Amino acid sequence: MKILITGGAGFIGSHVVREFVCKYPEYQIFNLDALTYAGNLSNLKDIECRNNYTFVKGDISEESFVNDFFNEHRFEGVIHLAAESHVDRSITDPLRFARTNILGTMTLLNAFKNLWRNNWLNKRFYHISTDEVYGTLGETGFFTETTAYNPNSPYSASKAGSDHFVRAYGETYGLPYVMSNCSNNYGPNHFPEKLIPLFINNIIYNKSLPVYGNGNYTRDWLYVKDHAQAIDLIFHKGENQETYNIGGFNEWKNIDLVKLLCKLMDGKLGRPIGTSEKLITFVKDRPGHDLRYAIDASKINKKLGWRPSVTFEEGLNKTIDWYLQNEEWLENVTSGEYQRYYEEQYESGN
Ligand code: NAD
Ligand code: DAU
């Protein structure tokens, strides 16, 4: 079976590629990635020489390239993760998000449809989405698979758009798809623009920890390897035309999470407890900031038997240890372009 994984050089994609390459030596895994600032081939150093793995650099929104690529390799399965993924960047450059997330997804769907033309037996298009498409919750309640879409940021609107097109291709052309909407991931190889890796990096270098608004925003955190295992399960056992919500059963207010991170980091860095907390700085809020996300993951639990394998404390400890042991990775991704991004996002007073 030839499987195309898009966005495999990114954070979640690299864990998914590794899971599939190592677990299924009989599959041929192709990783298509444009290597944007978020794509990093060093995430896959340990498996790059495996003979069931091929990397191809390319842009999912380039129609003629994508069509030729599908015709050449005749992928029977697609696991689609490539996306622009950072909410703050979507606020400054929304068009890029529409191009990659909506047009890119449509380009893949179209190539897959034109390749198989109703010959759908044993074919599957798996679209990876996010809980942010549901918008925001108040203090109570959970997102289920039937919660109405109500996206608030250009990022979540572009992901919602892509989800709608996947569903529409299923309804209109009978294209066999599965979709999952997951909560916030964390773990090794997470690009340090997102809360947890950004703050780990800043604590290491004694830089301030910019908490947006009052810090009373809530997210539901899931260890990335548990997400990769859920993706494996859904790809193989999920039902066509179905959506599965994936979550960590693990809600944290940002400020409480940041304080826990500070305490763990002080311990690991041999600094007196309380040192890192002094770096917390409340800064201007993110526009349109969603108050709370929380996933009801009972469908995937009941239908496919999935639940997270790692507690938050275990996952966070593993994550911090990985960053402390991979300082070179962190230095490489925080040099050059990252410095300009950081300055514009945090130091320009916008
Ligand atoms: P990421 O930003 O770390 O990686 C995205 C990857 O896509 C990068 O390797 C990048 O080079 C590639 N890419 C971007 N534009 C491309 C293009 N035009 N053509 C080909 N490749 C391109 O993202 P992530 O956090 O790993 O997220 C992966 C997927 O999971 C996304 O679809 C995201 O919406 C979804 N998701 C993420 C989270 C999370 O917490 N990170 C949670 C739920 C869902
Ligand atoms: O819920 C799933 C989504 O989780 C994914 O679809 C997105 O791709 C992923 O980026 C993530 O989105 P968030 O916006 O929730 O993640 P982020 O790490 O950017 O922010 C987490 C929370 O922390 C959010 O409430 C904003 C806050 N925050 C973030 C940053 C970067 C801060 O307070 N300060 C910061 O510097």
Short mmCIF file of C-alpha atoms and ligand atoms in Angstrom, two decimals:
data_model
loop_
_atom_site.label_atom_id
_atom_site.label_comp_id
_atom_site.label_asym_id
_atom_site.label_seq_id
_atom_site.Cartn_x
_atom_site.Cartn_y
_atom_site.Cartn_z
CA MET A 1 0.00 0.00 0.00
CA LYS A 2 1.35 3.44 -0.96
CA ILE A 3 0.42 6.10 1.56
CA LEU A 4 0.98 9.81 1.24
CA ILE A 5 1.47 11.76 4.48
CA THR A 6 1.44 15.53 3.95
CA GLY A 7 3.18 17.88 6.39
CA GLY A 8 5.34 15.03 7.68
CA ALA A 9 8.29 17.31 8.47
CA GLY A 10 6.23 19.31 10.97
CA PHE A 11 5.51 18.69 14.63
CA ILE A 12 2.63 16.16 14.59
CA GLY A 13 3.37 14.94 11.06
CA SER A 14 6.87 13.79 11.98
CA HIS A 15 5.48 11.63 14.81
CA VAL A 16 2.86 10.19 12.45
CA VAL A 17 5.45 9.42 9.77
CA ARG A 18 7.66 7.64 12.33
CA GLU A 19 4.70 5.64 13.69
CA PHE A 20 3.73 4.43 10.20
CA VAL A 21 7.25 3.82 8.84
CA CYS A 22 8.29 1.77 11.87
CA LYS A 23 5.03 -0.07 12.49
CA TYR A 24 4.16 -0.95 8.88
CA PRO A 25 7.30 -2.01 6.98
CA GLU A 26 5.01 -3.40 4.25
CA TYR A 27 3.66 0.11 3.44
CA GLN A 28 5.50 2.60 1.23
CA ILE A 29 5.28 5.93 3.07
CA PHE A 30 5.74 9.16 1.11
CA ASN A 31 6.16 12.40 3.05
CA LEU A 32 5.21 15.50 1.02
CA ASP A 33 6.20 18.74 2.70
CA ALA A 34 7.01 22.26 1.46
CA LEU A 35 9.53 22.76 4.29
CA THR A 36 8.15 26.10 5.41
CA TYR A 37 9.61 27.63 8.58
CA ALA A 38 7.70 24.90 10.49
CA GLY A 39 9.02 21.95 8.49
CA ASN A 40 12.26 20.41 9.66
CA LEU A 41 13.81 17.26 8.22
CA SER A 42 15.97 16.80 11.30
CA ASN A 43 12.72 15.73 13.05
CA LEU A 44 13.03 12.51 11.03
CA LYS A 45 16.79 11.85 11.10
CA ASP A 46 16.35 8.49 12.83
CA ILE A 47 14.15 7.02 10.07
CA GLU A 48 15.27 8.83 6.91
CA CYS A 49 17.26 5.82 5.64
CA ARG A 50 14.44 3.26 6.01
CA ASN A 51 13.64 1.70 2.66
CA ASN A 52 9.86 2.11 3.05
CA TYR A 53 10.22 5.92 3.42
CA THR A 54 10.54 8.65 0.78
CA PHE A 55 10.61 12.41 1.30
CA VAL A 56 9.44 14.77 -1.46
CA LYS A 57 9.61 18.54 -1.22
CA GLY A 58 6.52 20.20 -2.69
CA ASP A 59 3.60 22.52 -2.15
CA ILE A 60 0.12 21.00 -1.73
CA SER A 61 -1.51 24.01 -3.36
CA GLU A 62 0.41 23.68 -6.67
CA GLU A 63 -2.15 21.96 -8.83
CA SER A 64 -0.08 20.63 -11.70
CA PHE A 65 2.66 19.35 -9.39
CA VAL A 66 0.11 17.61 -7.12
CA ASN A 67 -1.76 16.03 -10.05
CA ASP A 68 1.45 14.70 -11.62
CA PHE A 69 2.62 13.42 -8.22
CA PHE A 70 -0.64 11.50 -7.65
CA ASN A 71 -0.64 10.09 -11.18
CA GLU A 72 2.95 8.92 -10.80
CA HIS A 73 2.52 7.21 -7.43
CA ARG A 74 -1.18 6.28 -7.34
CA PHE A 75 -1.57 6.73 -3.57
CA GLU A 76 -4.29 4.53 -2.09
CA GLY A 77 -4.26 6.35 1.22
CA VAL A 78 -3.67 9.99 2.10
CA ILE A 79 -3.11 11.27 5.64
CA HIS A 80 -3.29 15.03 5.33
CA LEU A 81 -1.58 17.14 8.01
CA ALA A 82 0.14 19.88 5.97
CA ALA A 83 -1.15 23.26 7.08
CA GLU A 84 -0.31 26.65 8.38
CA SER A 85 -0.96 25.97 12.05
CA HIS A 86 -0.27 29.01 14.25
CA VAL A 87 -3.19 31.26 15.25
CA ASP A 88 -1.00 34.35 15.83
CA ARG A 89 0.52 34.08 12.33
CA SER A 90 -3.00 33.75 10.87
CA ILE A 91 -3.84 37.13 12.37
CA THR A 92 -0.96 38.83 10.55
CA ASP A 93 -1.11 36.82 7.29
CA PRO A 94 -4.61 35.36 6.80
CA LEU A 95 -4.33 34.86 3.03
CA ARG A 96 -1.49 32.41 3.41
CA PHE A 97 -3.77 30.32 5.63
CA ALA A 98 -6.57 30.31 3.04
CA ARG A 99 -4.10 29.30 0.33
CA THR A 100 -2.49 26.40 2.15
CA ASN A 101 -5.32 25.17 4.33
CA ILE A 102 -8.28 25.57 1.99
CA LEU A 103 -6.81 25.59 -1.52
CA GLY A 104 -4.12 23.05 -0.60
CA THR A 105 -6.69 20.63 0.84
CA MET A 106 -8.93 21.05 -2.22
CA THR A 107 -6.00 20.41 -4.55
CA LEU A 108 -5.25 17.12 -2.78
CA LEU A 109 -8.92 16.11 -2.72
CA ASN A 110 -9.26 16.85 -6.42
CA ALA A 111 -6.13 14.90 -7.36
CA PHE A 112 -7.34 11.93 -5.28
CA LYS A 113 -10.82 12.09 -6.84
CA ASN A 114 -9.49 12.34 -10.40
CA LEU A 115 -7.06 9.51 -9.85
CA TRP A 116 -9.56 6.93 -8.60
CA ARG A 117 -12.80 8.12 -10.30
CA ASN A 118 -15.27 6.10 -8.19
CA ASN A 119 -12.96 3.11 -7.93
CA TRP A 120 -13.00 3.64 -4.19
CA LEU A 121 -12.40 0.11 -2.87
CA ASN A 122 -9.63 0.18 -0.22
CA LYS A 123 -8.98 3.89 -0.75
CA ARG A 124 -9.09 6.45 2.04
CA PHE A 125 -8.47 10.18 2.49
CA TYR A 126 -7.82 11.10 6.13
CA HIS A 127 -8.07 14.80 6.94
CA ILE A 128 -6.50 15.97 10.22
CA SER A 129 -8.35 18.91 11.73
CA THR A 130 -8.64 20.79 14.97
CA ASP A 131 -11.09 21.46 17.79
CA GLU A 132 -10.73 25.21 17.06
CA VAL A 133 -13.31 24.90 14.25
CA TYR A 134 -16.00 24.66 16.93
CA GLY A 135 -15.16 28.14 18.25
CA THR A 136 -15.12 28.73 21.96
CA LEU A 137 -16.80 27.19 25.01
CA GLY A 138 -17.89 29.05 28.13
CA GLU A 139 -16.89 27.80 31.58
CA THR A 140 -18.75 24.48 31.07
CA GLY A 141 -19.57 21.94 28.34
CA PHE A 142 -17.59 20.00 25.75
CA PHE A 143 -17.17 19.88 21.98
CA THR A 144 -18.75 16.77 20.44
CA GLU A 145 -18.64 15.63 16.82
CA THR A 146 -22.04 17.30 16.25
CA THR A 147 -21.17 20.70 17.74
CA ALA A 148 -21.87 23.42 15.15
CA TYR A 149 -18.82 25.01 13.53
CA ASN A 150 -18.19 28.56 14.75
CA PRO A 151 -14.54 29.46 14.01
CA ASN A 152 -13.16 32.75 15.36
CA SER A 153 -9.63 33.13 13.97
CA PRO A 154 -8.42 33.13 10.36
CA TYR A 155 -6.60 29.88 11.22
CA SER A 156 -9.71 28.13 12.53
CA ALA A 157 -11.85 29.55 9.70
CA SER A 158 -9.40 28.14 7.15
CA LYS A 159 -9.42 24.74 8.87
CA ALA A 160 -13.23 24.84 9.01
CA GLY A 161 -13.27 25.63 5.28
CA SER A 162 -11.04 22.65 4.55
CA ASP A 163 -13.23 20.36 6.70
CA HIS A 164 -16.32 21.47 4.76
CA PHE A 165 -14.65 20.68 1.44
CA VAL A 166 -13.64 17.21 2.64
CA ARG A 167 -17.20 16.51 3.69
CA ALA A 168 -18.55 17.96 0.43
CA TYR A 169 -16.28 15.69 -1.65
CA GLY A 170 -17.62 12.78 0.40
CA GLU A 171 -21.26 13.75 -0.22
CA THR A 172 -20.90 14.84 -3.84
CA TYR A 173 -18.40 12.37 -5.26
CA GLY A 174 -18.59 9.57 -2.70
CA LEU A 175 -14.90 10.12 -1.85
CA PRO A 176 -14.16 7.90 1.17
CA TYR A 177 -12.83 10.10 3.93
CA VAL A 178 -12.30 10.07 7.67
CA MET A 179 -11.63 13.18 9.70
CA SER A 180 -10.48 13.92 13.23
CA ASN A 181 -10.59 17.12 15.26
CA CYS A 182 -7.98 17.16 17.98
CA SER A 183 -7.20 19.38 20.96
CA ASN A 184 -3.84 21.07 21.73
CA ASN A 185 -0.85 18.80 21.26
CA TYR A 186 2.48 19.08 23.07
CA GLY A 187 5.69 17.04 23.04
CA PRO A 188 9.10 16.73 21.34
CA ASN A 189 9.74 18.64 18.08
CA HIS A 190 7.08 21.28 18.79
CA PHE A 191 8.07 24.56 17.14
CA PRO A 192 8.81 27.22 19.80
CA GLU A 193 6.14 29.64 18.65
CA LYS A 194 3.45 27.67 20.53
CA LEU A 195 2.89 28.13 24.26
CA ILE A 196 4.70 25.15 25.81
CA PRO A 197 7.89 25.02 23.70
CA LEU A 198 8.11 28.84 23.57
CA PHE A 199 8.03 29.02 27.35
CA ILE A 200 10.49 26.13 27.77
CA ASN A 201 12.92 27.95 25.48
CA ASN A 202 12.41 31.27 27.27
CA ILE A 203 12.91 29.71 30.71
CA ILE A 204 16.18 28.13 29.56
CA TYR A 205 17.43 31.57 28.42
CA ASN A 206 15.84 33.54 31.31
CA LYS A 207 13.60 35.49 28.94
CA SER A 208 10.20 36.83 29.95
CA LEU A 209 7.14 34.55 29.63
CA PRO A 210 4.48 36.53 27.72
CA VAL A 211 1.08 35.35 29.02
CA TYR A 212 -1.74 36.78 26.88
CA GLY A 213 -4.45 38.75 28.71
CA ASN A 214 -5.17 37.53 32.24
CA GLY A 215 -4.03 33.95 31.53
CA ASN A 216 -7.46 32.54 32.36
CA TYR A 217 -7.85 30.79 29.01
CA THR A 218 -8.29 27.03 29.03
CA ARG A 219 -6.90 24.40 26.67
CA ASP A 220 -7.14 20.58 26.67
CA TRP A 221 -3.61 19.15 26.23
CA LEU A 222 -2.67 15.86 24.58
CA TYR A 223 0.78 14.27 24.26
CA VAL A 224 1.69 14.17 20.56
CA LYS A 225 2.54 10.44 20.49
CA ASP A 226 -0.96 9.67 21.78
CA HIS A 227 -2.35 11.73 18.90
CA ALA A 228 -0.18 9.79 16.42
CA GLN A 229 -1.56 6.52 17.81
CA ALA A 230 -5.13 7.78 17.53
CA ILE A 231 -4.43 8.70 13.88
CA ASP A 232 -3.11 5.18 13.22
CA LEU A 233 -6.26 3.70 14.76
CA ILE A 234 -8.66 5.95 12.87
CA PHE A 235 -6.85 5.42 9.56
CA HIS A 236 -7.14 1.64 9.92
CA LYS A 237 -10.35 1.15 11.91
CA GLY A 238 -12.40 4.34 11.57
CA GLU A 239 -15.59 4.33 9.52
CA ASN A 240 -15.83 6.13 6.19
CA GLN A 241 -17.52 9.55 6.20
CA GLU A 242 -17.13 9.77 10.00
CA THR A 243 -15.50 12.36 12.23
CA TYR A 244 -13.76 11.56 15.51
CA ASN A 245 -12.91 14.08 18.22
CA ILE A 246 -9.57 13.45 19.97
CA GLY A 247 -8.69 15.04 23.31
CA GLY A 248 -6.57 14.62 26.36
CA PHE A 249 -9.25 14.72 29.11
CA ASN A 250 -6.78 17.25 30.43
CA GLU A 251 -7.92 20.87 30.79
CA TRP A 252 -5.56 23.54 32.10
CA LYS A 253 -5.89 27.27 32.52
CA ASN A 254 -2.86 28.81 30.81
CA ILE A 255 -1.63 30.50 33.97
CA ASP A 256 -1.78 27.27 36.00
CA LEU A 257 0.02 25.37 33.25
CA VAL A 258 2.72 28.03 33.04
CA LYS A 259 3.27 27.92 36.82
CA LEU A 260 3.57 24.11 36.72
CA LEU A 261 6.04 24.37 33.84
CA CYS A 262 8.09 26.94 35.79
CA LYS A 263 8.24 24.66 38.83
CA LEU A 264 9.30 21.59 36.82
CA MET A 265 11.90 23.60 34.90
CA ASP A 266 13.39 25.09 38.08
CA GLY A 267 13.80 21.54 39.41
CA LYS A 268 15.48 20.28 36.25
CA LEU A 269 17.74 23.33 35.84
CA GLY A 270 18.77 23.26 39.51
CA ARG A 271 17.39 26.76 40.11
CA PRO A 272 15.62 27.71 43.38
CA ILE A 273 11.85 27.06 43.09
CA GLY A 274 10.16 30.37 42.22
CA THR A 275 12.95 31.60 39.91
CA SER A 276 11.13 31.01 36.61
CA GLU A 277 7.75 32.24 37.85
CA LYS A 278 9.33 35.68 38.19
CA LEU A 279 9.66 35.70 34.38
CA ILE A 280 5.86 35.66 33.89
CA THR A 281 4.70 38.88 32.19
CA PHE A 282 1.08 39.59 31.32
CA VAL A 283 0.97 41.07 27.80
CA LYS A 284 -1.65 42.37 25.39
CA ASP A 285 -4.28 39.76 24.61
CA ARG A 286 -4.58 37.83 21.33
CA PRO A 287 -7.43 39.37 19.25
CA GLY A 288 -10.49 37.06 19.14
CA HIS A 289 -8.89 34.84 21.80
CA ASP A 290 -11.05 31.73 22.40
CA LEU A 291 -11.79 31.32 26.10
CA ARG A 292 -11.93 27.57 26.43
CA TYR A 293 -11.58 24.38 24.40
CA ALA A 294 -12.54 20.97 25.81
CA ILE A 295 -13.10 17.79 23.85
CA ASP A 296 -15.62 15.07 24.55
CA ALA A 297 -13.57 12.11 23.26
CA SER A 298 -16.13 9.45 24.17
CA LYS A 299 -16.85 8.44 20.54
CA ILE A 300 -13.27 7.39 19.74
CA ASN A 301 -13.05 5.82 23.18
CA LYS A 302 -16.22 3.73 22.77
CA LYS A 303 -15.95 2.89 19.05
CA LEU A 304 -12.20 2.36 18.73
CA GLY A 305 -11.05 1.82 22.32
CA TRP A 306 -8.61 4.76 22.27
CA ARG A 307 -7.59 6.82 25.26
CA PRO A 308 -4.40 8.73 26.08
CA SER A 309 -1.60 6.54 27.45
CA VAL A 310 0.43 9.29 29.14
CA THR A 311 -0.57 11.49 32.09
CA PHE A 312 0.07 15.22 31.76
CA GLU A 313 2.81 15.14 34.39
CA GLU A 314 4.59 12.29 32.56
CA GLY A 315 4.16 13.95 29.17
CA LEU A 316 5.37 17.32 30.37
CA ASN A 317 8.43 15.77 32.05
CA LYS A 318 9.29 13.84 28.87
CA THR A 319 8.81 17.00 26.82
CA ILE A 320 11.04 19.18 29.00
CA ASP A 321 13.71 16.45 29.09
CA TRP A 322 13.63 16.24 25.28
CA TYR A 323 14.21 20.00 24.91
CA LEU A 324 17.01 19.98 27.47
CA GLN A 325 18.69 17.09 25.65
CA ASN A 326 18.19 18.63 22.19
CA GLU A 327 19.57 22.12 22.62
CA GLU A 328 21.06 22.01 19.14
CA TRP A 329 17.61 21.42 17.60
CA LEU A 330 16.27 24.36 19.60
CA GLU A 331 19.19 26.61 18.64
CA ASN A 332 18.78 25.77 14.94
CA VAL A 333 15.07 26.57 14.84
CA THR A 334 15.38 29.75 16.90
CA SER A 335 18.11 31.35 14.81
CA GLY A 336 17.59 33.62 11.77
CA GLU A 337 13.96 34.07 10.70
CA TYR A 338 12.63 33.14 14.15
CA GLN A 339 14.30 36.18 15.72
CA ARG A 340 12.44 38.51 13.36
CA TYR A 341 9.13 36.75 14.07
CA TYR A 342 9.76 36.99 17.81
CA GLU A 343 10.54 40.67 17.66
CA GLU A 344 7.43 41.48 15.62
CA GLN A 345 5.14 39.32 17.75
CA TYR A 346 6.44 40.19 21.21
CA GLU A 347 8.75 43.19 21.19
CA SER A 348 7.28 45.65 18.69
CA GLY A 349 4.53 46.80 21.09
CA ASN A 350 1.79 45.90 18.55
P1 NAD B 1 3.27 22.38 11.98
O1 NAD B 1 3.10 23.83 11.66
O2 NAD B 1 4.27 21.96 12.99
O3 NAD B 1 3.62 21.58 10.63
C1 NAD B 1 2.98 21.83 9.41
C2 NAD B 1 3.81 21.19 8.31
O4 NAD B 1 3.13 21.45 7.06
C3 NAD B 1 5.22 21.76 8.18
O5 NAD B 1 6.15 20.70 8.04
C4 NAD B 1 5.16 22.61 6.92
O6 NAD B 1 6.40 22.67 6.22
C5 NAD B 1 4.10 21.88 6.10
N1 NAD B 1 3.44 22.75 5.14
C6 NAD B 1 2.95 24.00 5.36
N2 NAD B 1 2.45 24.50 4.21
C7 NAD B 1 2.62 23.55 3.26
C8 NAD B 1 2.29 23.48 1.86
N3 NAD B 1 1.70 24.50 1.23
N4 NAD B 1 2.59 22.35 1.20
C9 NAD B 1 3.20 21.31 1.84
N5 NAD B 1 3.54 21.33 3.14
C10 NAD B 1 3.25 22.44 3.84
O7 NAD B 1 1.81 21.86 12.33
P2 NAD B 1 1.34 20.78 13.41
O8 NAD B 1 1.18 21.44 14.71
O9 NAD B 1 2.20 19.58 13.28
O10 NAD B 1 -0.12 20.47 12.84
C11 NAD B 1 -0.32 19.46 11.85
C12 NAD B 1 -1.79 19.38 11.52
O11 NAD B 1 -2.53 19.06 12.69
C13 NAD B 1 -2.38 20.70 11.00
O12 NAD B 1 -3.32 20.37 9.99
C14 NAD B 1 -3.07 21.30 12.21
O13 NAD B 1 -4.15 22.11 11.82
C15 NAD B 1 -3.54 20.04 12.92
N6 NAD B 1 -3.68 20.15 14.39
C16 NAD B 1 -2.65 20.64 15.16
C17 NAD B 1 -2.79 20.66 16.55
C18 NAD B 1 -1.68 21.17 17.45
O14 NAD B 1 -1.90 21.30 18.66
N7 NAD B 1 -0.49 21.44 16.94
C19 NAD B 1 -3.98 20.22 17.14
C20 NAD B 1 -5.01 19.75 16.32
C21 NAD B 1 -4.84 19.69 14.94
O1 DAU B 2 -6.68 23.35 19.82
C1 DAU B 2 -5.86 22.88 18.80
C2 DAU B 2 -4.96 23.98 18.31
O2 DAU B 2 -4.00 24.21 19.33
C3 DAU B 2 -4.29 23.68 16.98
O3 DAU B 2 -5.27 23.55 15.97
C4 DAU B 2 -3.30 24.77 16.61
O4 DAU B 2 -2.59 24.42 15.43
C5 DAU B 2 -2.32 24.93 17.76
O5 DAU B 2 -1.42 25.99 17.47
C6 DAU B 2 -3.03 25.20 19.07
O6 DAU B 2 -3.67 26.50 19.05
P1 DAU B 2 -3.64 27.47 20.34
O7 DAU B 2 -3.84 28.85 19.87
O8 DAU B 2 -4.52 26.95 21.41
O9 DAU B 2 -2.11 27.20 20.81
P2 DAU B 2 -0.96 28.20 21.32
O10 DAU B 2 0.15 27.35 21.82
O11 DAU B 2 -0.65 29.24 20.31
O12 DAU B 2 -1.65 28.92 22.56
C7 DAU B 2 -2.12 28.18 23.67
C8 DAU B 2 -2.72 29.17 24.65
O13 DAU B 2 -1.66 29.95 25.20
C9 DAU B 2 -3.70 30.15 24.03
O14 DAU B 2 -4.73 30.45 24.96
C10 DAU B 2 -2.85 31.41 23.79
C11 DAU B 2 -1.85 31.36 24.94
N1 DAU B 2 -0.54 31.95 24.64
C12 DAU B 2 0.14 31.52 23.54
C13 DAU B 2 1.36 32.08 23.21
C14 DAU B 2 2.09 31.62 21.97
C15 DAU B 2 0.03 32.90 25.50
O15 DAU B 2 -0.58 33.24 26.53
N2 DAU B 2 1.25 33.43 25.19
C16 DAU B 2 1.93 33.07 24.06
O16 DAU B 2 3.04 33.60 23.82
#
